[in-house]
CSV table of C-alpha atoms (C1' of nucleotides) in Angstrom, one decimal:
chain,number,residue,atom,x,y,z
A,148,MET,CA,-3.1,-7.9,9.0
A,149,SER,CA,-5.5,-5.5,10.7
A,150,LEU,CA,-8.4,-6.1,8.3
A,151,ASN,CA,-9.8,-8.6,10.8
A,152,HIS,CA,-9.7,-5.9,13.5
A,153,ALA,CA,-11.4,-3.4,11.2
A,154,ILE,CA,-14.2,-5.9,10.7
A,155,LEU,CA,-14.4,-6.4,14.4
A,156,GLY,CA,-14.8,-2.7,14.7
A,157,ILE,CA,-17.6,-2.6,12.2
A,158,LEU,CA,-19.3,-5.5,14.0
A,159,SER,CA,-18.8,-3.7,17.4
A,160,TYR,CA,-21.3,-1.1,16.2
A,161,LYS,CA,-24.0,-3.5,15.0
A,162,PRO,CA,-24.3,-7.1,13.7
A,163,ILE,CA,-24.3,-7.2,9.9
A,164,ALA,CA,-23.8,-9.7,7.0
A,165,GLY,CA,-20.5,-10.2,5.1
A,166,TYR,CA,-22.0,-8.7,2.0
A,167,ASP,CA,-22.7,-5.5,3.9
A,168,ILE,CA,-19.3,-5.5,5.6
A,169,LYS,CA,-17.9,-5.6,2.0
A,170,LYS,CA,-19.9,-2.5,1.1
A,171,VAL,CA,-18.9,-0.6,4.3
A,172,LEU,CA,-15.2,-1.3,3.4
A,173,GLN,CA,-15.7,-0.2,-0.2
A,174,ASP,CA,-17.4,3.0,0.8
A,175,SER,CA,-15.0,3.9,3.5
A,176,ALA,CA,-12.5,6.7,2.9
A,177,PHE,CA,-10.0,5.5,5.5
A,178,MET,CA,-10.4,1.7,5.8
A,179,TYR,CA,-8.2,1.2,2.8
A,180,TRP,CA,-9.0,-2.4,1.9
A,181,SER,CA,-10.7,-3.0,-1.4
A,182,GLY,CA,-13.4,-5.1,0.3
A,183,ASN,CA,-13.4,-8.0,-2.2
A,184,ASN,CA,-15.2,-11.3,-1.5
A,185,ASN,CA,-12.1,-13.3,-1.0
A,186,GLN,CA,-10.7,-11.1,1.7
A,187,VAL,CA,-13.9,-10.4,3.6
A,188,TYR,CA,-15.4,-13.9,3.7
A,189,LYS,CA,-12.0,-15.4,4.5
A,190,ALA,CA,-11.6,-12.9,7.4
A,191,LEU,CA,-15.0,-13.8,8.8
A,192,VAL,CA,-14.2,-17.5,8.7
A,193,GLU,CA,-11.0,-16.7,10.7
A,194,LEU,CA,-12.7,-14.5,13.2
A,195,HIS,CA,-15.4,-17.2,13.7
A,196,ALA,CA,-12.8,-19.9,14.2
A,197,GLY,CA,-11.1,-17.7,16.8
A,198,GLY,CA,-14.4,-17.3,18.7
A,199,LEU,CA,-14.4,-13.5,18.2
A,200,VAL,CA,-17.7,-13.5,16.2
A,201,THR,CA,-20.8,-15.6,15.9
A,202,ASN,CA,-23.2,-15.8,13.0
A,203,LYS,CA,-26.9,-16.6,12.5
A,204,VAL,CA,-28.4,-17.5,9.1
A,205,PHE,CA,-31.4,-15.6,8.0
A,206,HIS,CA,-33.6,-17.1,5.3
A,207,GLN,CA,-35.4,-14.6,3.2
A,208,ASP,CA,-37.7,-15.2,0.2
A,209,GLY,CA,-37.0,-13.5,-3.0
A,210,ALA,CA,-33.3,-13.1,-2.0
A,211,PRO,CA,-30.4,-15.4,-0.9
A,212,SER,CA,-30.0,-16.3,2.7
A,213,LYS,CA,-27.6,-14.1,4.7
A,214,LYS,CA,-25.2,-14.8,7.5
A,215,VAL,CA,-25.5,-12.0,10.0
A,216,TYR,CA,-22.4,-11.8,12.1
A,217,SER,CA,-22.2,-10.5,15.7
A,218,ILE,CA,-19.2,-9.7,17.9
A,219,THR,CA,-18.6,-11.8,21.0
A,220,ASP,CA,-17.3,-10.5,24.4
A,221,GLN,CA,-14.0,-12.1,23.4
A,222,GLY,CA,-14.1,-10.1,20.2
A,223,LEU,CA,-14.8,-6.9,22.0
A,224,ALA,CA,-11.8,-7.5,24.3
A,225,GLU,CA,-9.6,-8.2,21.4
A,226,LEU,CA,-10.8,-5.1,19.6
A,227,LYS,CA,-9.9,-3.0,22.7
A,228,ARG,CA,-6.5,-4.6,23.0
A,229,TRP,CA,-5.6,-4.0,19.4
A,230,ALA,CA,-6.9,-0.4,19.5
A,231,LEU,CA,-4.3,0.4,22.1
A,232,THR,CA,-1.3,-1.3,20.4
A,233,ALA,CA,1.6,0.8,19.2
A,234,PRO,CA,0.6,2.9,16.2
A,235,GLU,CA,2.4,2.3,12.9
A,236,ALA,CA,3.6,5.0,10.6
A,237,PRO,CA,1.5,5.7,7.6
A,238,GLU,CA,2.5,4.4,4.2
A,239,PHE,CA,2.3,6.8,1.2
A,240,LYS,CA,2.2,5.1,-2.1
A,241,LYS,CA,2.4,7.9,-4.5
A,242,ALA,CA,3.2,6.4,-7.9
A,243,PHE,CA,3.0,9.8,-9.4
A,244,LEU,CA,6.2,10.9,-7.6
A,245,VAL,CA,8.1,7.9,-9.0
A,246,GLN,CA,6.8,8.9,-12.5
A,247,LEU,CA,7.7,12.5,-12.0
A,248,ALA,CA,11.2,11.5,-10.9
A,249,TRP,CA,11.9,10.0,-14.3
A,250,THR,CA,10.5,12.7,-16.6
A,251,TRP,CA,13.9,14.1,-17.7
A,252,GLN,CA,13.2,13.0,-21.3
A,253,ALA,CA,9.9,15.0,-21.4
A,254,SER,CA,9.4,18.5,-22.7
A,255,PRO,CA,8.1,21.3,-20.4
A,256,GLY,CA,4.8,21.1,-22.2
A,257,GLU,CA,4.5,17.3,-21.5
A,258,MET,CA,5.4,17.9,-17.9
A,259,ALA,CA,2.7,20.6,-17.6
A,260,GLY,CA,0.2,18.2,-19.1
A,261,LEU,CA,1.1,15.5,-16.6
A,262,LEU,CA,0.6,17.9,-13.7
A,263,ASP,CA,-2.8,18.9,-15.1
A,264,GLN,CA,-3.9,15.3,-15.3
A,265,TYR,CA,-2.6,14.6,-11.7
A,266,GLN,CA,-4.5,17.7,-10.4
A,267,GLN,CA,-7.7,16.5,-12.0
A,268,GLU,CA,-7.3,13.1,-10.5
A,269,ILE,CA,-6.7,14.6,-7.1
A,270,GLU,CA,-9.6,17.0,-7.4
A,271,GLY,CA,-11.8,14.0,-8.0
A,272,GLN,CA,-10.5,12.1,-5.0
A,273,LEU,CA,-10.9,15.2,-2.8
A,274,LEU,CA,-14.5,15.6,-3.9
A,275,MET,CA,-15.2,12.0,-3.0
A,276,ALA,CA,-13.4,12.2,0.3
A,277,LYS,CA,-15.5,15.3,1.3
A,278,TRP,CA,-18.7,13.6,0.1
A,279,LYS,CA,-17.9,10.5,2.2
A,280,ARG,CA,-17.1,12.7,5.2
A,281,ASP,CA,-20.4,14.6,5.0
A,282,ASN,CA,-22.7,11.9,3.6
A,283,GLY,CA,-21.2,8.5,4.4
A,284,HIS,CA,-24.0,6.4,5.8
A,285,PHE,CA,-21.9,4.2,8.0
A,286,SER,CA,-20.7,6.2,11.0
A,287,PRO,CA,-21.2,4.9,14.5
A,288,ASP,CA,-22.2,7.7,16.8
A,289,ARG,CA,-22.3,6.1,20.2
A,290,THR,CA,-20.7,9.0,22.1
A,291,PRO,CA,-20.0,12.6,21.3
A,292,ARG,CA,-16.3,11.7,21.3
A,293,GLU,CA,-16.7,9.0,18.8
A,294,ARG,CA,-18.6,11.3,16.5
A,295,ALA,CA,-15.8,13.9,16.8
A,296,VAL,CA,-13.1,11.3,16.2
A,297,TRP,CA,-14.8,10.1,13.0
A,298,ARG,CA,-15.0,13.6,11.7
A,299,LEU,CA,-11.3,14.2,12.5
A,300,ILE,CA,-10.3,11.0,10.7
A,301,HIS,CA,-12.1,12.1,7.6
A,302,ASP,CA,-10.6,15.6,7.9
A,303,ASN,CA,-7.2,13.8,7.8
A,304,ILE,CA,-8.0,12.2,4.5
A,305,VAL,CA,-9.4,15.4,3.0
A,306,GLY,CA,-6.4,17.3,4.2
A,307,SER,CA,-4.1,14.8,2.6
A,308,TYR,CA,-5.6,15.5,-0.8
A,309,GLN,CA,-5.6,19.2,-0.1
A,310,HIS,CA,-1.9,19.0,0.7
A,311,GLU,CA,-1.4,17.3,-2.6
A,312,LEU,CA,-3.2,20.1,-4.5
A,313,ASP,CA,-1.1,22.8,-2.7
A,314,TRP,CA,2.0,20.9,-3.6
A,315,ILE,CA,1.0,20.7,-7.3
A,316,ALA,CA,0.7,24.5,-7.3
A,317,THR,CA,4.2,24.9,-5.9
A,318,VAL,CA,5.6,22.5,-8.4
A,319,ARG,CA,4.0,24.5,-11.2
A,320,GLY,CA,5.5,27.7,-9.8
A,321,ALA,CA,8.9,26.1,-9.4
A,322,ILE,CA,9.3,24.4,-12.8
A,323,GLU,CA,7.6,26.9,-15.1
A,324,PRO,CA,10.1,28.2,-17.7
A,325,THR,CA,11.4,31.6,-16.7
A,326,ASN,CA,11.3,32.7,-20.3
A,327,GLY,CA,7.7,32.5,-21.6
A,328,GLU,CA,7.3,29.5,-24.0
A,329,ASP,CA,3.6,28.5,-23.9
A,330,ALA,CA,1.9,26.6,-26.7
A,331,SER,CA,-1.9,27.1,-26.1
A,332,LEU,CA,-3.4,30.4,-25.2
B,102,MET,CA,3.6,-3.0,-11.6
B,103,SER,CA,5.8,0.1,-12.0
B,104,LEU,CA,8.7,-1.3,-10.0
B,105,ASN,CA,10.2,-2.4,-13.3
B,106,HIS,CA,9.9,1.2,-14.5
B,107,ALA,CA,11.4,2.6,-11.4
B,108,ILE,CA,14.4,0.3,-12.0
B,109,LEU,CA,14.6,1.5,-15.6
B,110,GLY,CA,14.7,5.0,-14.2
B,111,ILE,CA,17.5,4.2,-11.9
B,112,LEU,CA,19.4,2.5,-14.7
B,113,SER,CA,18.8,5.5,-17.0
B,114,TYR,CA,21.1,7.5,-14.7
B,115,LYS,CA,23.9,5.0,-14.6
B,116,PRO,CA,24.6,1.3,-15.0
B,117,ILE,CA,24.6,-0.5,-11.6
B,118,ALA,CA,24.3,-4.0,-10.2
B,119,GLY,CA,21.1,-5.5,-8.7
B,120,TYR,CA,22.6,-5.4,-5.2
B,121,ASP,CA,23.0,-1.6,-5.5
B,122,ILE,CA,19.5,-1.1,-7.0
B,123,LYS,CA,18.2,-2.9,-3.9
B,124,LYS,CA,20.0,-0.3,-1.8
B,125,VAL,CA,18.8,2.6,-3.8
B,126,LEU,CA,15.2,1.4,-3.3
B,127,GLN,CA,15.7,0.8,0.4
B,128,ASP,CA,17.1,4.3,0.9
B,129,SER,CA,14.6,6.1,-1.3
B,130,ALA,CA,12.0,8.2,0.4
B,131,PHE,CA,9.5,8.0,-2.4
B,132,MET,CA,10.2,4.8,-4.3
B,133,TYR,CA,8.1,2.9,-1.9
B,134,TRP,CA,9.1,-0.7,-2.6
B,135,SER,CA,11.0,-2.5,0.2
B,136,GLY,CA,13.7,-3.6,-2.2
B,137,ASN,CA,14.0,-7.2,-1.2
B,138,ASN,CA,16.0,-9.7,-3.2
B,139,ASN,CA,13.1,-11.6,-4.6
B,140,GLN,CA,11.5,-8.5,-6.1
B,141,VAL,CA,14.6,-6.8,-7.5
B,142,TYR,CA,16.3,-9.9,-9.0
B,143,LYS,CA,13.0,-11.0,-10.5
B,144,ALA,CA,12.3,-7.6,-12.0
B,145,LEU,CA,15.8,-7.5,-13.6
B,146,VAL,CA,15.3,-10.9,-15.2
B,147,GLU,CA,12.0,-9.7,-16.6
B,148,LEU,CA,13.5,-6.5,-17.9
B,149,HIS,CA,16.3,-8.5,-19.5
B,150,ALA,CA,13.9,-10.9,-21.1
B,151,GLY,CA,12.1,-7.9,-22.6
B,152,GLY,CA,15.3,-6.4,-24.0
B,153,LEU,CA,15.0,-3.3,-22.0
B,154,VAL,CA,18.3,-3.8,-20.2
B,155,THR,CA,21.6,-5.7,-20.8
B,156,ASN,CA,24.1,-6.9,-18.2
B,157,LYS,CA,27.8,-7.6,-18.0
B,158,VAL,CA,29.4,-9.8,-15.3
B,159,PHE,CA,32.4,-8.3,-13.5
B,160,HIS,CA,34.6,-10.7,-11.6
B,161,GLN,CA,36.3,-9.2,-8.5
B,162,ASP,CA,38.7,-10.9,-6.1
B,163,GLY,CA,37.9,-10.8,-2.5
B,164,ALA,CA,34.2,-10.2,-3.3
B,165,PRO,CA,31.5,-12.0,-5.3
B,166,SER,CA,31.1,-11.3,-8.9
B,167,LYS,CA,28.5,-8.7,-9.8
B,168,LYS,CA,26.1,-8.3,-12.7
B,169,VAL,CA,26.1,-4.7,-13.8
B,170,TYR,CA,23.0,-3.8,-15.7
B,171,SER,CA,22.6,-1.1,-18.4
B,172,ILE,CA,19.5,0.3,-20.0
B,173,THR,CA,19.0,-0.2,-23.8
B,174,ASP,CA,17.6,2.3,-26.3
B,175,GLN,CA,14.4,0.2,-26.1
B,176,GLY,CA,14.4,0.6,-22.3
B,177,LEU,CA,14.9,4.4,-22.6
B,178,ALA,CA,11.9,4.6,-25.0
B,179,GLU,CA,9.8,2.5,-22.6
B,180,LEU,CA,10.8,4.7,-19.7
B,181,LYS,CA,9.7,7.8,-21.6
B,182,ARG,CA,6.4,6.2,-22.7
B,183,TRP,CA,5.6,5.2,-19.1
B,184,ALA,CA,6.6,8.5,-17.6
B,185,LEU,CA,3.9,10.2,-19.7
B,186,THR,CA,1.1,7.7,-19.0
B,187,ALA,CA,-2.0,8.9,-17.0
B,188,PRO,CA,-1.1,9.5,-13.4
B,189,GLU,CA,-2.7,7.4,-10.7
B,190,ALA,CA,-4.1,8.8,-7.5
B,191,PRO,CA,-2.0,8.3,-4.4
B,192,GLU,CA,-2.8,5.6,-1.9
B,193,PHE,CA,-2.8,6.5,1.8
B,194,LYS,CA,-2.5,3.5,4.1
B,195,LYS,CA,-2.9,5.0,7.5
B,196,ALA,CA,-3.5,2.1,9.8
B,197,PHE,CA,-3.6,4.5,12.7
B,198,LEU,CA,-6.8,6.1,11.4
B,199,VAL,CA,-8.4,2.7,11.4
B,200,GLN,CA,-7.2,2.1,14.9
B,201,LEU,CA,-8.4,5.5,16.1
B,202,ALA,CA,-11.8,4.8,14.6
B,203,TRP,CA,-12.4,2.0,17.1
B,204,THR,CA,-11.1,3.5,20.3
B,205,TRP,CA,-14.5,4.1,21.8
B,206,GLN,CA,-13.7,1.6,24.5
B,207,ALA,CA,-10.6,3.5,25.6
B,208,SER,CA,-10.3,6.2,28.3
B,209,PRO,CA,-9.3,9.8,27.5
B,210,GLY,CA,-5.9,9.0,29.0
B,211,GLU,CA,-5.4,6.0,26.8
B,212,MET,CA,-6.3,8.0,23.8
B,213,ALA,CA,-3.9,10.8,24.7
B,214,GLY,CA,-1.2,8.1,25.1
B,215,LEU,CA,-2.0,6.7,21.6
B,216,LEU,CA,-1.7,10.2,20.1
B,217,ASP,CA,1.7,10.7,21.8
B,218,GLN,CA,3.0,7.5,20.4
B,219,TYR,CA,1.8,8.3,17.0
B,220,GLN,CA,3.4,11.7,17.1
B,221,GLN,CA,6.7,10.2,18.1
B,222,GLU,CA,6.5,7.7,15.3
B,223,ILE,CA,5.8,10.5,12.8
B,224,GLU,CA,8.5,12.8,14.1
B,225,GLY,CA,10.9,10.0,13.5
B,226,GLN,CA,9.7,9.5,9.9
B,227,LEU,CA,9.8,13.3,9.3
B,228,LEU,CA,13.4,13.4,10.4
B,229,MET,CA,14.4,10.5,8.2
B,230,ALA,CA,12.5,12.1,5.2
B,231,LYS,CA,14.3,15.4,5.7
B,232,TRP,CA,17.7,13.6,6.0
B,233,LYS,CA,17.1,11.7,2.8
B,234,ARG,CA,16.1,14.9,1.0
B,235,ASP,CA,19.2,16.7,2.1
B,236,ASN,CA,21.8,13.9,2.2
B,237,GLY,CA,20.5,11.1,0.0
B,238,HIS,CA,23.4,10.0,-2.1
B,239,PHE,CA,21.4,8.8,-5.1
B,240,SER,CA,20.0,11.8,-6.9
B,241,PRO,CA,20.5,12.2,-10.6
B,242,ASP,CA,21.3,15.7,-11.5
B,243,ARG,CA,21.4,15.7,-15.2
B,244,THR,CA,19.6,19.1,-15.7
B,245,PRO,CA,18.6,22.0,-13.4
B,246,ARG,CA,15.0,20.9,-13.9
B,247,GLU,CA,15.7,17.3,-12.8
B,248,ARG,CA,17.5,18.6,-9.7
B,249,ALA,CA,14.5,20.9,-8.9
B,250,VAL,CA,12.0,18.1,-9.5
B,251,TRP,CA,13.8,15.7,-7.2
B,252,ARG,CA,13.8,18.4,-4.5
B,253,LEU,CA,10.1,19.0,-4.9
B,254,ILE,CA,9.4,15.2,-4.7
B,255,HIS,CA,11.1,15.0,-1.4
B,256,ASP,CA,9.3,18.2,-0.2
B,257,ASN,CA,6.1,16.3,-1.0
B,258,ILE,CA,7.0,13.5,1.4
B,259,VAL,CA,8.3,15.8,4.1
B,260,GLY,CA,5.1,17.9,3.7
B,261,SER,CA,3.0,14.7,4.1
B,262,TYR,CA,4.5,14.0,7.5
B,263,GLN,CA,4.3,17.6,8.5
B,264,HIS,CA,0.6,17.5,7.6
B,265,GLU,CA,0.2,14.5,9.9
B,266,LEU,CA,1.8,16.4,12.8
B,267,ASP,CA,-0.4,19.4,12.3
B,268,TRP,CA,-3.4,17.1,12.2
B,269,ILE,CA,-2.4,15.4,15.5
B,270,ALA,CA,-2.3,18.8,17.1
B,271,THR,CA,-5.9,19.6,16.0
B,272,VAL,CA,-7.0,16.2,17.2
B,273,ARG,CA,-5.5,16.9,20.6
B,274,GLY,CA,-7.3,20.2,20.7
B,275,ALA,CA,-10.6,18.7,19.6
B,276,ILE,CA,-10.9,15.7,22.0
B,277,GLU,CA,-9.3,17.1,25.1
B,278,PRO,CA,-11.8,16.9,27.9
B,279,THR,CA,-13.4,20.3,28.6
B,280,ASN,CA,-13.4,19.6,32.3
B,281,GLY,CA,-9.8,19.0,33.5
B,282,GLU,CA,-9.3,15.3,34.4
B,283,ASP,CA,-5.6,14.6,34.0
B,284,ALA,CA,-3.8,11.7,35.7
B,285,SER,CA,-0.1,12.5,35.6
B,286,LEU,CA,1.3,16.0,36.4
C,263,DG,C1',-33.1,-9.6,-23.3
C,264,DG,C1',-29.0,-7.6,-21.1
C,265,DT,C1',-27.5,-5.4,-17.0
C,266,DG,C1',-27.4,-4.7,-12.0
C,267,DT,C1',-28.4,-6.0,-7.1
C,268,DC,C1',-28.5,-9.4,-3.4
C,269,DA,C1',-25.6,-12.9,-1.1
C,270,DT,C1',-22.5,-16.5,-0.7
C,271,DG,C1',-18.4,-18.7,-1.9
C,272,DT,C1',-14.0,-20.6,-4.8
C,273,DA,C1',-10.0,-20.5,-8.1
C,274,DA,C1',-6.3,-18.5,-10.1
C,275,DA,C1',-3.0,-15.0,-10.6
C,276,DC,C1',-0.1,-11.5,-9.1
C,277,DA,C1',2.5,-8.8,-5.5
C,278,DG,C1',5.2,-8.6,-1.5
C,279,DT,C1',7.7,-10.3,2.8
C,280,DT,C1',10.6,-13.3,5.3
C,281,DA,C1',13.8,-16.7,5.5
C,282,DC,C1',17.3,-19.7,3.6
C,283,DA,C1',21.7,-20.6,1.1
C,284,DT,C1',26.6,-19.7,-0.3
C,285,DG,C1',31.4,-18.0,0.8
C,286,DA,C1',35.0,-14.6,1.3
C,287,DT,C1',36.0,-10.3,3.8
C,288,DT,C1',35.6,-6.9,7.2
C,289,DT,C1',34.1,-5.0,11.5
C,290,DT,C1',32.9,-5.3,16.5
D,151,DA,C1',34.0,-15.5,18.2
D,152,DA,C1',30.1,-13.4,16.4
D,153,DA,C1',28.0,-10.3,13.3
D,154,DA,C1',27.7,-7.5,9.3
D,155,DT,C1',28.9,-6.5,4.3
D,156,DC,C1',29.2,-7.9,-0.5
D,157,DA,C1',26.5,-10.2,-4.1
D,158,DT,C1',23.6,-13.4,-6.1
D,159,DG,C1',19.8,-16.3,-6.1
D,160,DT,C1',15.6,-19.6,-4.4
D,161,DA,C1',11.7,-21.2,-1.4
D,162,DA,C1',7.9,-20.7,1.3
D,163,DC,C1',4.5,-17.9,2.9
D,164,DT,C1',1.1,-14.1,3.2
D,165,DG,C1',-1.7,-10.6,1.2
D,166,DT,C1',-4.4,-8.7,-2.6
D,167,DT,C1',-6.9,-8.5,-7.0
D,168,DT,C1',-9.6,-10.3,-10.6
D,169,DA,C1',-12.5,-13.5,-12.3
D,170,DC,C1',-15.7,-17.4,-12.0
D,171,DA,C1',-20.0,-19.7,-10.2
D,172,DT,C1',-24.9,-19.9,-8.7
D,173,DG,C1',-29.9,-18.3,-8.8
D,174,DA,C1',-33.8,-15.3,-7.9
D,175,DC,C1',-35.4,-10.8,-8.7
D,176,DA,C1',-35.7,-5.9,-10.4
D,177,DC,C1',-34.8,-2.3,-13.8
D,178,DC,C1',-34.4,-0.4,-18.5
DNA sequence: GGTGTCATGTAAACAGTTACATGATTTT
DNA sequence: AAAATCATGTAACTGTTTACATGACACC
């Protein structure tokens, strides 16, 4: 589970509260955890127990108190150690491919409709990914290299959606009936 | 949970036993479930309870008995219904991107090493994906369209890894130090 | 007056992985 | 002699999502 390490990374940039970590995760295009309460607060308790973070409670009037977490030297060391561990292969969970694999009972029109829907879905995701790349408000910018790396990471995600759109186009080309049988138009 | 539907799809091609469904899942490039006992046998019990599949026990000597499952008309109808439901966006779990995001403590050499390792990992996956596309022994081939669709699905996966390799190359180009400071060679 | 934000946390449900168990047969 | 394959199943654990709970304040 590298969620704990992702949180360490976030805290390495600046100390923030659990509630805000949650939002950073939810807004991130590449930190793929949903960022729900259960996961985040549990992770923070674990990190705290391991001495990788500390927290300080800030009382505010007109709003609930917040626990602001900071990374420790031990946490920084652990973050560096993890950052250099052997990379894992990416996991692609494309439910649409599974669906498409079993459309032999569908008509050409139904298949075309499915592809249209998938394309719309992807176009939406692509737009969001681009927006997050260009306007995401959480991006540490400690060195020129870090800035470049974050840009490249977002390009990877954008490119993944772009690849999906390109692929949809080839699918349309490949499965369109050679003899014209279109309903609408 | 669409694992149940994926299993329905497999059974729509031909009746097979749970043990073999497990292997089909493990060998599949795009049906992303690990195919462990717990998941498969539990899914089959559910499908059976819902009347979507039936089973027949075959006793064999020199080997354990097997329960061969078949899809029912109800199961076929459910498979078609599901195949035409609104497609979901793909999920990309690229742990490497998270790792890369927090490498600001690493030296240029360490980063280059990481990239090398990731590339090797991806090259391995790409090879496997291509092999499964070209030699995978489970591919229903009921109609020319189904054959084409299965090929396209595998092309999607292969393309995803290919995209990753292309991206690695651009990362290398973007972050290589402008002034030459290389250790080895 | 209902909905949303801020901020923490818990409970329950679902999904997924790893490991255990059996017992004959085949392979290394 | 040890390990893997065939074939089913269960147990224990980890990971993830959804929902519940509180209470002040702001917005429409």
